[in-house]
PDB file of C-alpha atoms in Angstrom:
ATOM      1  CA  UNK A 860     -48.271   4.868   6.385  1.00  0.00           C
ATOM      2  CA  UNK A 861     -48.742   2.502   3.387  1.00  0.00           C
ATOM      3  CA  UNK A 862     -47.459  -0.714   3.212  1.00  0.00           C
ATOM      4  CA  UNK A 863     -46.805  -2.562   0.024  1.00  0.00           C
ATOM      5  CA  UNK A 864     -45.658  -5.751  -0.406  1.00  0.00           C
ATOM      6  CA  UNK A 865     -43.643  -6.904  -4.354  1.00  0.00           C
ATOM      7  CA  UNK A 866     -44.041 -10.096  -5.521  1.00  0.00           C
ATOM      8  CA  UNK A 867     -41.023 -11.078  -7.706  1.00  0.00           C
ATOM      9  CA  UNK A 868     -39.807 -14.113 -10.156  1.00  0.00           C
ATOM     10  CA  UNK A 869     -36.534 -13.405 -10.813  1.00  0.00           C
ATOM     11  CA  UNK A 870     -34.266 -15.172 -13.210  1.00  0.00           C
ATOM     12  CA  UNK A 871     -32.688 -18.216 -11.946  1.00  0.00           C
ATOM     13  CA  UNK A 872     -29.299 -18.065 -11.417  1.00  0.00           C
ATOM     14  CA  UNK A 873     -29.542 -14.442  -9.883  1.00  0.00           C
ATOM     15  CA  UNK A 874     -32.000 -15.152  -7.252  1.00  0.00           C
ATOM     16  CA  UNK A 875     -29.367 -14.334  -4.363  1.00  0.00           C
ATOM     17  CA  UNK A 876     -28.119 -11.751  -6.223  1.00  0.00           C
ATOM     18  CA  UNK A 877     -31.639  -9.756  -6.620  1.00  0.00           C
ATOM     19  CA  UNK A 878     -32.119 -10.816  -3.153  1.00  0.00           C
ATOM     20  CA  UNK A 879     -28.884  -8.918  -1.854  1.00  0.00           C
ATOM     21  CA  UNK A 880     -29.813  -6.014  -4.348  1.00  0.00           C
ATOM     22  CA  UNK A 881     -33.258  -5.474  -2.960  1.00  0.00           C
ATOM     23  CA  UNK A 882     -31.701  -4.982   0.831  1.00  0.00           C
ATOM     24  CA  UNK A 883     -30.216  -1.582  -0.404  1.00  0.00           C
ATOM     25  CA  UNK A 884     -33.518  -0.305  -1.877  1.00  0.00           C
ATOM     26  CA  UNK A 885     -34.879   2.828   0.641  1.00  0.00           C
ATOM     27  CA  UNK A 886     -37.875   1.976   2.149  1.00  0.00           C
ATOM     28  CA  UNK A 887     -37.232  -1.609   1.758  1.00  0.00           C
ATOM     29  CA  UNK A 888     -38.446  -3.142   5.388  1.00  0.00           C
ATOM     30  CA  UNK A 889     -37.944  -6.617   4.644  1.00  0.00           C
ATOM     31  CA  UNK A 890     -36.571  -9.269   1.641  1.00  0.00           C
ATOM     32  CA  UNK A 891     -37.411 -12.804   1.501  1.00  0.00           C
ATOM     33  CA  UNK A 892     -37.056 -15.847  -0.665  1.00  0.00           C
ATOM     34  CA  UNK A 893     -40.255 -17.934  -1.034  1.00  0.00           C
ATOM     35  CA  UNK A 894     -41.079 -21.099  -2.587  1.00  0.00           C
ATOM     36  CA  UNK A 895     -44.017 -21.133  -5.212  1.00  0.00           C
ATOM     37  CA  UNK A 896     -44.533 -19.280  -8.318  1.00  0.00           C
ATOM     38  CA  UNK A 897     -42.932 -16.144  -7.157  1.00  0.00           C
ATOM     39  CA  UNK A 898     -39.107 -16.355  -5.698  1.00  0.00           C
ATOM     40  CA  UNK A 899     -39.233 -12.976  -3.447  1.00  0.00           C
ATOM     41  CA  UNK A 900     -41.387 -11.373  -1.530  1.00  0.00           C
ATOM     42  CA  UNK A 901     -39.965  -7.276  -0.512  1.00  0.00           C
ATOM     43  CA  UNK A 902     -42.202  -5.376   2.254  1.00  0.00           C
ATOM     44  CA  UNK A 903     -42.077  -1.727   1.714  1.00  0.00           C
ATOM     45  CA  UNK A 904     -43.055   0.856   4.171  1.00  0.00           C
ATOM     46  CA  UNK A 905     -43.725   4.611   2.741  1.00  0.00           C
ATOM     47  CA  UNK A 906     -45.837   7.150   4.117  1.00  0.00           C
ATOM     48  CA  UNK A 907     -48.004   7.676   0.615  1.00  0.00           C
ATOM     49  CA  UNK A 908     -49.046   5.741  -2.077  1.00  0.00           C
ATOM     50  CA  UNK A 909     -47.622   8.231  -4.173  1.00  0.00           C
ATOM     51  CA  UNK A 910     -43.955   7.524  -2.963  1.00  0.00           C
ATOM     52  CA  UNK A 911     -44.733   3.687  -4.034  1.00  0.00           C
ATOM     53  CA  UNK A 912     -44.171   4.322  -7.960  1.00  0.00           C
ATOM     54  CA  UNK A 913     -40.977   5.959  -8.096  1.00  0.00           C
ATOM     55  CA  UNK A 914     -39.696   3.061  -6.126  1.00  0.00           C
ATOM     56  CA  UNK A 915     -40.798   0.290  -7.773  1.00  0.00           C
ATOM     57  CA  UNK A 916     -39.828   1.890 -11.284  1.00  0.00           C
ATOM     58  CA  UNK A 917     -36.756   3.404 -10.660  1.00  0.00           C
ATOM     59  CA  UNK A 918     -34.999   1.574  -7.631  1.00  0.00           C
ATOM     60  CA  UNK A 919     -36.876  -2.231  -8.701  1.00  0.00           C
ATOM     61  CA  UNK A 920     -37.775  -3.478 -11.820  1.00  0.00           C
ATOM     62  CA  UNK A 921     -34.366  -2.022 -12.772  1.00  0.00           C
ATOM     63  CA  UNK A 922     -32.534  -4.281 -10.705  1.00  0.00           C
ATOM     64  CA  UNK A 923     -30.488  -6.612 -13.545  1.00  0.00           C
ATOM     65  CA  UNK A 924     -32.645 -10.558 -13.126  1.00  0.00           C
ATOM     66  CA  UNK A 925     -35.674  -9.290 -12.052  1.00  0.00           C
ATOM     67  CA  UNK A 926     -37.899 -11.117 -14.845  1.00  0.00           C
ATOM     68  CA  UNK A 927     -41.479  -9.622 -13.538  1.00  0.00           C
ATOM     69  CA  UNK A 928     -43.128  -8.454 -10.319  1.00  0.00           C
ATOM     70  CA  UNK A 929     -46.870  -7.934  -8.704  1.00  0.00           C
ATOM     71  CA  UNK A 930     -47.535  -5.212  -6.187  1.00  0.00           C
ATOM     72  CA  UNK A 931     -49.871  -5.669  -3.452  1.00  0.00           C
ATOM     73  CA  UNK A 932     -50.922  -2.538  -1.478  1.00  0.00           C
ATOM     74  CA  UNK A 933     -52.502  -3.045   1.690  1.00  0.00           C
ATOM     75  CA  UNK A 934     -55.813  -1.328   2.545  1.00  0.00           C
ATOM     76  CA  UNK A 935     -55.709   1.570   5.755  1.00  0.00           C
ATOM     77  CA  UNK A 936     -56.314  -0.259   9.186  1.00  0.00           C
ATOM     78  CA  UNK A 937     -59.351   2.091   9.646  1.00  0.00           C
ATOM     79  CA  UNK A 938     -60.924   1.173   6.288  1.00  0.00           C
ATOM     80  CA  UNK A 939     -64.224  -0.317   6.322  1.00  0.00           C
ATOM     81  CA  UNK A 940     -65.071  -3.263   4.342  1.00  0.00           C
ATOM     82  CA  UNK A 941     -67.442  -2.828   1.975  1.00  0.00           C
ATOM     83  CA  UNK A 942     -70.820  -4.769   1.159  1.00  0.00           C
TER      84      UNK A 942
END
């Protein structure tokens, strides 16, 4: 399982409407609306990291007031950090 989470600024005015857009994205576990430089934070949930693309470029970034995003891919539970 790999879990990613998308940081996204969104236009504006079409922060709620992103929002409600991003709910009906597969593999979409959660949505939420932040304060700070970013104005929605999506948790995704796929069981590669090579399912993670395909979402994000087909099924996100397309989404109509989505002005940027940054992806954040969490590390295995059993990795070992490294010196």
């Amino acid at each position: 399982m790999v879990k990613t989470y998308v940081l996204i600024v969104t236009d504006p005015g079409r922060t709620r409407r992103v929002t409600a857009a991003l709910s009906d994205v597969e593999h979409v576990e959660a949505v939420n609306e932040v304060m700070g430089p970013y104005d929605i934070v999506v948790e995704i949930v796929t069981e590669s990291l090579a399912d993670i693309r395909p979402i994000l470029s087909d099924q996100i970034r397309v989404i109509e007031g989505i002005e940027s995003t940054t992806s954040l891919v969490t590390l295995p539970h059993d990795a070992e950090p490294q010196a």
